[in-house]
Amino acid sequence: MKKLLIGNWKMNLTSNQALQLAASITSPSDEWQAVVCPSFPHLSLVKSALSANVKLGAQNVSRETFGAFTGGVCAEQLKDIGCEYVIVGHSERRIKGGESKKEVFEKLHRALEAGLKPILCVGETLEEYTAGKIATVIKEQLDGISFNESLIIAYEPVWSIGTGLIPTIDEVEHAISLIKQVIPAPVIYGGSVNSKNSHTFKNLVSCSGFLVGGASLNAQEFNNIV
Ligand code: PGA
């Protein structure tokens, strides 16, 4: 499998800005697959502007299939418009959106059923990190998931997201090995990744790529990460 460079644009950009950014993303070297995850309204537009070897992902998906779920977007709809990936259980959705583990798992299953590749986010808060609870948190967040060859796990320490703080390479390696003890899926790292610090993790054999937030909103910065 190629290493993944995934841009999570979150709830940013107008349609024109999304179009411009999409058109400026270049495909990294052969070892890497670039993926961008714009907001729902920009998915089709962005797809039309991406170069053929940059893939499309969504930031969220409903736990339901088609039906009377006002405001929902189901996995089949994402697949239908050309998404290959979907982020599931991002800490912003778990913490700010109140998503339970049960809901996250249901979304994961819907995504897999529809033939999408889910990127399941796990990671500890600052409080849990300080209390030395990384292993407990990771095991708890993954407990009950079965292996699927389409599944990707993103290790995203909550305290690192959008803060500029990054764990040491040993901490990331340790977290990845804890995840792989539970589920032998590819694991990517996310949390304040940018073109200046990515070299730290780039050659970490167990790390299968990056999930990038803030730095993915600037094409030059994103293109320079790998
Ligand atoms: P960040 O976000 O790169 O801005 O820290 C990462 C994420 O939320 O996936």
PDB file of C-alpha atoms and ligand atoms in Angstrom:
ATOM      1  CA  MET A   1       0.000   0.000   0.000  1.00  0.00           C
ATOM      2  CA  LYS A   2       1.173   3.548  -0.759  1.00  0.00           C
ATOM      3  CA  LYS A   3       1.678   5.904   2.164  1.00  0.00           C
ATOM      4  CA  LEU A   4      -1.192   8.357   2.573  1.00  0.00           C
ATOM      5  CA  LEU A   5      -1.043  12.129   2.661  1.00  0.00           C
ATOM      6  CA  ILE A   6      -4.576  13.131   3.609  1.00  0.00           C
ATOM      7  CA  GLY A   7      -5.759  16.746   3.801  1.00  0.00           C
ATOM      8  CA  ASN A   8      -8.691  17.430   6.111  1.00  0.00           C
ATOM      9  CA  TRP A   9     -10.016  20.843   5.077  1.00  0.00           C
ATOM     10  CA  LYS A  10     -12.567  20.840   7.910  1.00  0.00           C
ATOM     11  CA  MET A  11     -15.315  23.541   7.688  1.00  0.00           C
ATOM     12  CA  ASN A  12     -13.172  25.955   5.681  1.00  0.00           C
ATOM     13  CA  LEU A  13     -13.123  27.642   2.256  1.00  0.00           C
ATOM     14  CA  THR A  14     -15.679  29.065  -0.145  1.00  0.00           C
ATOM     15  CA  SER A  15     -16.348  27.102  -3.322  1.00  0.00           C
ATOM     16  CA  ASN A  16     -13.932  29.298  -5.306  1.00  0.00           C
ATOM     17  CA  GLN A  17     -11.199  28.864  -2.729  1.00  0.00           C
ATOM     18  CA  ALA A  18     -11.794  25.096  -2.643  1.00  0.00           C
ATOM     19  CA  LEU A  19     -11.577  24.954  -6.427  1.00  0.00           C
ATOM     20  CA  GLN A  20      -8.309  26.897  -6.488  1.00  0.00           C
ATOM     21  CA  LEU A  21      -6.763  24.805  -3.739  1.00  0.00           C
ATOM     22  CA  ALA A  22      -7.821  21.551  -5.411  1.00  0.00           C
ATOM     23  CA  ALA A  23      -6.284  22.633  -8.714  1.00  0.00           C
ATOM     24  CA  SER A  24      -2.970  23.438  -7.016  1.00  0.00           C
ATOM     25  CA  ILE A  25      -2.452  20.073  -5.349  1.00  0.00           C
ATOM     26  CA  THR A  26       0.213  18.014  -6.987  1.00  0.00           C
ATOM     27  CA  SER A  27       0.593  14.301  -6.729  1.00  0.00           C
ATOM     28  CA  PRO A  28       3.512  13.309  -4.453  1.00  0.00           C
ATOM     29  CA  SER A  29       6.129  10.688  -5.377  1.00  0.00           C
ATOM     30  CA  ASP A  30       5.085   7.153  -6.391  1.00  0.00           C
ATOM     31  CA  GLU A  31       5.317   5.946  -2.801  1.00  0.00           C
ATOM     32  CA  TRP A  32       2.612   8.364  -1.671  1.00  0.00           C
ATOM     33  CA  GLN A  33      -1.104   8.783  -2.339  1.00  0.00           C
ATOM     34  CA  ALA A  34      -2.567  12.256  -1.812  1.00  0.00           C
ATOM     35  CA  VAL A  35      -6.200  12.503  -0.672  1.00  0.00           C
ATOM     36  CA  VAL A  36      -8.242  15.627   0.077  1.00  0.00           C
ATOM     37  CA  CYS A  37     -11.346  15.817   2.250  1.00  0.00           C
ATOM     38  CA  PRO A  38     -13.364  19.001   1.571  1.00  0.00           C
ATOM     39  CA  SER A  39     -16.735  19.941   3.088  1.00  0.00           C
ATOM     40  CA  PHE A  40     -19.771  18.100   1.710  1.00  0.00           C
ATOM     41  CA  PRO A  41     -20.962  20.948  -0.599  1.00  0.00           C
ATOM     42  CA  HIS A  42     -17.555  21.092  -2.317  1.00  0.00           C
ATOM     43  CA  LEU A  43     -16.975  17.391  -2.952  1.00  0.00           C
ATOM     44  CA  SER A  44     -18.070  17.242  -6.600  1.00  0.00           C
ATOM     45  CA  LEU A  45     -16.519  20.586  -7.437  1.00  0.00           C
ATOM     46  CA  VAL A  46     -13.195  19.599  -5.908  1.00  0.00           C
ATOM     47  CA  LYS A  47     -13.257  16.244  -7.670  1.00  0.00           C
ATOM     48  CA  SER A  48     -13.620  18.022 -11.018  1.00  0.00           C
ATOM     49  CA  ALA A  49     -10.501  20.102 -10.305  1.00  0.00           C
ATOM     50  CA  LEU A  50      -8.208  17.434  -8.822  1.00  0.00           C
ATOM     51  CA  SER A  51      -5.548  15.802 -10.917  1.00  0.00           C
ATOM     52  CA  ALA A  52      -6.456  12.198 -11.710  1.00  0.00           C
ATOM     53  CA  ASN A  53      -4.137  10.647  -9.146  1.00  0.00           C
ATOM     54  CA  VAL A  54      -5.275  12.727  -6.165  1.00  0.00           C
ATOM     55  CA  LYS A  55      -8.181  11.005  -4.417  1.00  0.00           C
ATOM     56  CA  LEU A  56     -11.297  12.370  -2.775  1.00  0.00           C
ATOM     57  CA  GLY A  57     -12.528  11.772   0.772  1.00  0.00           C
ATOM     58  CA  ALA A  58     -15.323  13.072   3.002  1.00  0.00           C
ATOM     59  CA  GLN A  59     -15.031  14.274   6.589  1.00  0.00           C
ATOM     60  CA  ASN A  60     -18.068  12.510   7.956  1.00  0.00           C
ATOM     61  CA  VAL A  61     -20.846  10.082   7.023  1.00  0.00           C
ATOM     62  CA  SER A  62     -24.243   9.147   8.375  1.00  0.00           C
ATOM     63  CA  ARG A  63     -24.704   5.920  10.325  1.00  0.00           C
ATOM     64  CA  GLU A  64     -27.869   5.395   8.301  1.00  0.00           C
ATOM     65  CA  THR A  65     -28.453   4.421   4.691  1.00  0.00           C
ATOM     66  CA  PHE A  66     -30.905   6.234   2.357  1.00  0.00           C
ATOM     67  CA  GLY A  67     -34.091   7.507   3.960  1.00  0.00           C
ATOM     68  CA  ALA A  68     -35.788  10.132   6.074  1.00  0.00           C
ATOM     69  CA  PHE A  69     -32.739  11.553   7.846  1.00  0.00           C
ATOM     70  CA  THR A  70     -32.855  15.307   7.213  1.00  0.00           C
ATOM     71  CA  GLY A  71     -29.397  16.785   6.864  1.00  0.00           C
ATOM     72  CA  GLY A  72     -27.708  13.412   6.612  1.00  0.00           C
ATOM     73  CA  VAL A  73     -25.296  12.210   3.931  1.00  0.00           C
ATOM     74  CA  CYS A  74     -24.992   8.467   3.526  1.00  0.00           C
ATOM     75  CA  ALA A  75     -22.006   6.382   2.498  1.00  0.00           C
ATOM     76  CA  GLU A  76     -23.647   5.315  -0.766  1.00  0.00           C
ATOM     77  CA  GLN A  77     -24.040   8.976  -1.755  1.00  0.00           C
ATOM     78  CA  LEU A  78     -20.377   9.631  -1.020  1.00  0.00           C
ATOM     79  CA  LYS A  79     -19.316   6.615  -3.041  1.00  0.00           C
ATOM     80  CA  ASP A  80     -21.644   7.643  -5.872  1.00  0.00           C
ATOM     81  CA  ILE A  81     -19.997  11.059  -6.309  1.00  0.00           C
ATOM     82  CA  GLY A  82     -16.492   9.645  -6.339  1.00  0.00           C
ATOM     83  CA  CYS A  83     -15.300   9.545  -2.749  1.00  0.00           C
ATOM     84  CA  GLU A  84     -12.909   6.731  -1.967  1.00  0.00           C
ATOM     85  CA  TYR A  85     -12.184   7.637   1.663  1.00  0.00           C
ATOM     86  CA  VAL A  86     -14.118   8.977   4.641  1.00  0.00           C
ATOM     87  CA  ILE A  87     -12.915  10.250   8.009  1.00  0.00           C
ATOM     88  CA  VAL A  88     -14.810   8.652  10.880  1.00  0.00           C
ATOM     89  CA  GLY A  89     -14.703   9.513  14.581  1.00  0.00           C
ATOM     90  CA  HIS A  90     -12.534  12.620  14.339  1.00  0.00           C
ATOM     91  CA  SER A  91     -12.057  14.012  17.861  1.00  0.00           C
ATOM     92  CA  GLU A  92     -13.830  17.235  16.839  1.00  0.00           C
ATOM     93  CA  ARG A  93     -16.928  15.171  16.083  1.00  0.00           C
ATOM     94  CA  ARG A  94     -16.571  13.007  19.198  1.00  0.00           C
ATOM     95  CA  ILE A  95     -15.931  15.938  21.556  1.00  0.00           C
ATOM     96  CA  LYS A  96     -17.670  18.954  19.976  1.00  0.00           C
ATOM     97  CA  GLY A  97     -20.319  16.912  18.145  1.00  0.00           C
ATOM     98  CA  GLY A  98     -21.001  14.496  21.019  1.00  0.00           C
ATOM     99  CA  GLU A  99     -20.517  11.395  18.855  1.00  0.00           C
ATOM    100  CA  SER A 100     -20.529   8.207  20.889  1.00  0.00           C
ATOM    101  CA  LYS A 101     -18.322   5.214  20.237  1.00  0.00           C
ATOM    102  CA  LYS A 102     -21.442   3.286  19.180  1.00  0.00           C
ATOM    103  CA  GLU A 103     -22.247   5.933  16.563  1.00  0.00           C
ATOM    104  CA  VAL A 104     -18.641   5.993  15.340  1.00  0.00           C
ATOM    105  CA  PHE A 105     -18.695   2.194  14.896  1.00  0.00           C
ATOM    106  CA  GLU A 106     -22.011   2.330  13.042  1.00  0.00           C
ATOM    107  CA  LYS A 107     -20.584   4.940  10.669  1.00  0.00           C
ATOM    108  CA  LEU A 108     -17.511   2.789  10.184  1.00  0.00           C
ATOM    109  CA  HIS A 109     -19.633  -0.212   9.239  1.00  0.00           C
ATOM    110  CA  ARG A 110     -21.816   1.807   6.834  1.00  0.00           C
ATOM    111  CA  ALA A 111     -18.696   3.169   5.149  1.00  0.00           C
ATOM    112  CA  LEU A 112     -17.209  -0.314   4.752  1.00  0.00           C
ATOM    113  CA  GLU A 113     -20.496  -1.726   3.438  1.00  0.00           C
ATOM    114  CA  ALA A 114     -20.603   1.002   0.790  1.00  0.00           C
ATOM    115  CA  GLY A 115     -17.058   0.216  -0.322  1.00  0.00           C
ATOM    116  CA  LEU A 116     -15.416   3.321   1.156  1.00  0.00           C
ATOM    117  CA  LYS A 117     -12.087   3.282   2.988  1.00  0.00           C
ATOM    118  CA  PRO A 118     -12.745   4.657   6.473  1.00  0.00           C
ATOM    119  CA  ILE A 119     -10.040   6.585   8.298  1.00  0.00           C
ATOM    120  CA  LEU A 120     -10.880   5.956  11.944  1.00  0.00           C
ATOM    121  CA  CYS A 121      -9.388   8.572  14.279  1.00  0.00           C
ATOM    122  CA  VAL A 122      -8.248   7.624  17.762  1.00  0.00           C
ATOM    123  CA  GLY A 123      -6.131   9.451  20.304  1.00  0.00           C
ATOM    124  CA  GLU A 124      -5.911  10.704  23.858  1.00  0.00           C
ATOM    125  CA  THR A 125      -6.773  14.128  25.314  1.00  0.00           C
ATOM    126  CA  LEU A 126      -4.180  16.193  27.137  1.00  0.00           C
ATOM    127  CA  GLU A 127      -5.606  15.091  30.461  1.00  0.00           C
ATOM    128  CA  GLU A 128      -5.331  11.425  29.464  1.00  0.00           C
ATOM    129  CA  TYR A 129      -1.831  12.010  28.086  1.00  0.00           C
ATOM    130  CA  THR A 130      -0.688  13.674  31.322  1.00  0.00           C
ATOM    131  CA  ALA A 131      -2.213  10.843  33.359  1.00  0.00           C
ATOM    132  CA  GLY A 132      -0.272   8.279  31.280  1.00  0.00           C
ATOM    133  CA  LYS A 133      -3.469   6.691  29.971  1.00  0.00           C
ATOM    134  CA  ILE A 134      -2.591   6.436  26.267  1.00  0.00           C
ATOM    135  CA  ALA A 135      -2.700   2.636  26.149  1.00  0.00           C
ATOM    136  CA  THR A 136      -6.020   2.440  28.006  1.00  0.00           C
ATOM    137  CA  VAL A 137      -7.625   5.091  25.789  1.00  0.00           C
ATOM    138  CA  ILE A 138      -6.439   3.544  22.528  1.00  0.00           C
ATOM    139  CA  LYS A 139      -7.525   0.038  23.540  1.00  0.00           C
ATOM    140  CA  GLU A 140     -10.911   1.327  24.633  1.00  0.00           C
ATOM    141  CA  GLN A 141     -11.473   3.298  21.414  1.00  0.00           C
ATOM    142  CA  LEU A 142     -10.587   0.274  19.280  1.00  0.00           C
ATOM    143  CA  ASP A 143     -12.287  -2.373  21.383  1.00  0.00           C
ATOM    144  CA  GLY A 144     -14.897  -4.189  19.289  1.00  0.00           C
ATOM    145  CA  ILE A 145     -13.531  -3.333  15.841  1.00  0.00           C
ATOM    146  CA  SER A 146     -12.768  -6.207  13.529  1.00  0.00           C
ATOM    147  CA  PHE A 147     -10.036  -6.104  10.952  1.00  0.00           C
ATOM    148  CA  ASN A 148     -11.010  -5.086   7.457  1.00  0.00           C
ATOM    149  CA  GLU A 149      -8.502  -4.592   4.688  1.00  0.00           C
ATOM    150  CA  SER A 150     -10.019  -1.200   3.773  1.00  0.00           C
ATOM    151  CA  LEU A 151      -9.664   0.199   7.279  1.00  0.00           C
ATOM    152  CA  ILE A 152      -7.093   2.881   8.086  1.00  0.00           C
ATOM    153  CA  ILE A 153      -6.471   4.128  11.613  1.00  0.00           C
ATOM    154  CA  ALA A 154      -5.315   7.697  12.281  1.00  0.00           C
ATOM    155  CA  TYR A 155      -3.494   8.215  15.565  1.00  0.00           C
ATOM    156  CA  GLU A 156      -4.363  11.805  16.453  1.00  0.00           C
ATOM    157  CA  PRO A 157      -3.494  12.942  19.971  1.00  0.00           C
ATOM    158  CA  VAL A 158      -6.236  15.493  20.705  1.00  0.00           C
ATOM    159  CA  TRP A 159      -3.740  17.807  22.407  1.00  0.00           C
ATOM    160  CA  SER A 160      -1.722  18.015  19.211  1.00  0.00           C
ATOM    161  CA  ILE A 161      -4.562  18.971  16.857  1.00  0.00           C
ATOM    162  CA  GLY A 162      -4.264  22.595  15.775  1.00  0.00           C
ATOM    163  CA  THR A 163      -1.882  23.433  18.627  1.00  0.00           C
ATOM    164  CA  GLY A 164       1.557  23.185  17.024  1.00  0.00           C
ATOM    165  CA  LEU A 165       2.507  20.644  19.696  1.00  0.00           C
ATOM    166  CA  ILE A 166       3.714  17.298  18.434  1.00  0.00           C
ATOM    167  CA  PRO A 167       4.583  14.073  20.232  1.00  0.00           C
ATOM    168  CA  THR A 168       8.092  12.661  20.036  1.00  0.00           C
ATOM    169  CA  ILE A 169       8.865  10.037  17.443  1.00  0.00           C
ATOM    170  CA  ASP A 170       9.084   7.449  20.264  1.00  0.00           C
ATOM    171  CA  GLU A 171       5.621   8.403  21.488  1.00  0.00           C
ATOM    172  CA  VAL A 172       4.157   8.050  18.008  1.00  0.00           C
ATOM    173  CA  GLU A 173       5.925   4.739  17.465  1.00  0.00           C
ATOM    174  CA  HIS A 174       4.619   3.480  20.803  1.00  0.00           C
ATOM    175  CA  ALA A 175       1.042   4.549  20.033  1.00  0.00           C
ATOM    176  CA  ILE A 176       1.214   2.906  16.599  1.00  0.00           C
ATOM    177  CA  SER A 177       2.447  -0.345  18.111  1.00  0.00           C
ATOM    178  CA  LEU A 178      -0.390  -0.261  20.677  1.00  0.00           C
ATOM    179  CA  ILE A 179      -2.894   0.181  17.846  1.00  0.00           C
ATOM    180  CA  LYS A 180      -1.364  -2.605  15.790  1.00  0.00           C
ATOM    181  CA  GLN A 181      -1.540  -4.971  18.782  1.00  0.00           C
ATOM    182  CA  VAL A 182      -5.320  -4.551  18.663  1.00  0.00           C
ATOM    183  CA  ILE A 183      -5.834  -4.300  14.927  1.00  0.00           C
ATOM    184  CA  PRO A 184      -3.240  -4.926  12.195  1.00  0.00           C
ATOM    185  CA  ALA A 185      -4.360  -2.018   9.992  1.00  0.00           C
ATOM    186  CA  PRO A 186      -2.200   0.730   8.455  1.00  0.00           C
ATOM    187  CA  VAL A 187      -1.785   3.588  10.944  1.00  0.00           C
ATOM    188  CA  ILE A 188      -1.230   7.215   9.960  1.00  0.00           C
ATOM    189  CA  TYR A 189      -0.326  10.115  12.244  1.00  0.00           C
ATOM    190  CA  GLY A 190      -2.228  13.388  12.576  1.00  0.00           C
ATOM    191  CA  GLY A 191      -1.753  16.473  14.717  1.00  0.00           C
ATOM    192  CA  SER A 192      -0.022  19.723  13.681  1.00  0.00           C
ATOM    193  CA  VAL A 193       1.804  18.083  10.765  1.00  0.00           C
ATOM    194  CA  ASN A 194       3.417  20.581   8.417  1.00  0.00           C
ATOM    195  CA  SER A 195       6.252  20.713   5.907  1.00  0.00           C
ATOM    196  CA  LYS A 196       8.749  21.621   8.620  1.00  0.00           C
ATOM    197  CA  ASN A 197       8.086  18.767  11.032  1.00  0.00           C
ATOM    198  CA  SER A 198       6.934  15.978   8.689  1.00  0.00           C
ATOM    199  CA  HIS A 199      10.496  14.727   8.129  1.00  0.00           C
ATOM    200  CA  THR A 200      10.481  13.578  11.774  1.00  0.00           C
ATOM    201  CA  PHE A 201       7.845  10.949  11.046  1.00  0.00           C
ATOM    202  CA  LYS A 202       8.272  10.423   7.326  1.00  0.00           C
ATOM    203  CA  ASN A 203      10.766   7.633   7.670  1.00  0.00           C
ATOM    204  CA  LEU A 204       9.072   5.912  10.579  1.00  0.00           C
ATOM    205  CA  VAL A 205       8.484   2.496   9.023  1.00  0.00           C
ATOM    206  CA  SER A 206       5.348   1.738  11.075  1.00  0.00           C
ATOM    207  CA  CYS A 207       3.719   5.068  10.150  1.00  0.00           C
ATOM    208  CA  SER A 208       1.724   4.769   6.913  1.00  0.00           C
ATOM    209  CA  GLY A 209       1.200   8.483   6.347  1.00  0.00           C
ATOM    210  CA  PHE A 210      -0.324  11.704   7.654  1.00  0.00           C
ATOM    211  CA  LEU A 211      -3.699  13.269   8.329  1.00  0.00           C
ATOM    212  CA  VAL A 212      -3.175  17.009   7.945  1.00  0.00           C
ATOM    213  CA  GLY A 213      -5.544  19.777   9.013  1.00  0.00           C
ATOM    214  CA  GLY A 214      -4.353  23.406   9.020  1.00  0.00           C
ATOM    215  CA  ALA A 215      -1.365  22.856   6.733  1.00  0.00           C
ATOM    216  CA  SER A 216      -3.563  21.247   4.072  1.00  0.00           C
ATOM    217  CA  LEU A 217      -5.282  24.594   3.404  1.00  0.00           C
ATOM    218  CA  ASN A 218      -2.178  25.942   1.697  1.00  0.00           C
ATOM    219  CA  ALA A 219      -1.297  24.057  -1.486  1.00  0.00           C
ATOM    220  CA  GLN A 220       2.423  24.784  -1.354  1.00  0.00           C
ATOM    221  CA  GLU A 221       2.639  23.751   2.278  1.00  0.00           C
ATOM    222  CA  PHE A 222       0.606  20.569   1.655  1.00  0.00           C
ATOM    223  CA  ASN A 223       2.613  19.649  -1.438  1.00  0.00           C
ATOM    224  CA  ASN A 224       5.848  20.034   0.543  1.00  0.00           C
ATOM    225  CA  ILE A 225       4.890  17.712   3.395  1.00  0.00           C
ATOM    226  CA  VAL A 226       6.237  14.643   1.627  1.00  0.00           C
TER     227      VAL A 226
HETATM  228  P1  PGA B   1      -4.053  19.883  12.369  1.00  0.00           P
HETATM  229  O1  PGA B   1      -5.372  18.983  12.317  1.00  0.00           O
HETATM  230  O2  PGA B   1      -3.094  19.366  11.335  1.00  0.00           O
HETATM  231  O3  PGA B   1      -4.528  21.279  12.087  1.00  0.00           O
HETATM  232  O4  PGA B   1      -3.493  19.739  13.753  1.00  0.00           O
HETATM  233  C1  PGA B   1      -5.281  17.594  12.143  1.00  0.00           C
HETATM  234  C2  PGA B   1      -6.650  16.971  12.181  1.00  0.00           C
HETATM  235  O5  PGA B   1      -7.541  17.484  12.873  1.00  0.00           O
HETATM  236  O6  PGA B   1      -6.887  15.960  11.506  1.00  0.00           O
END
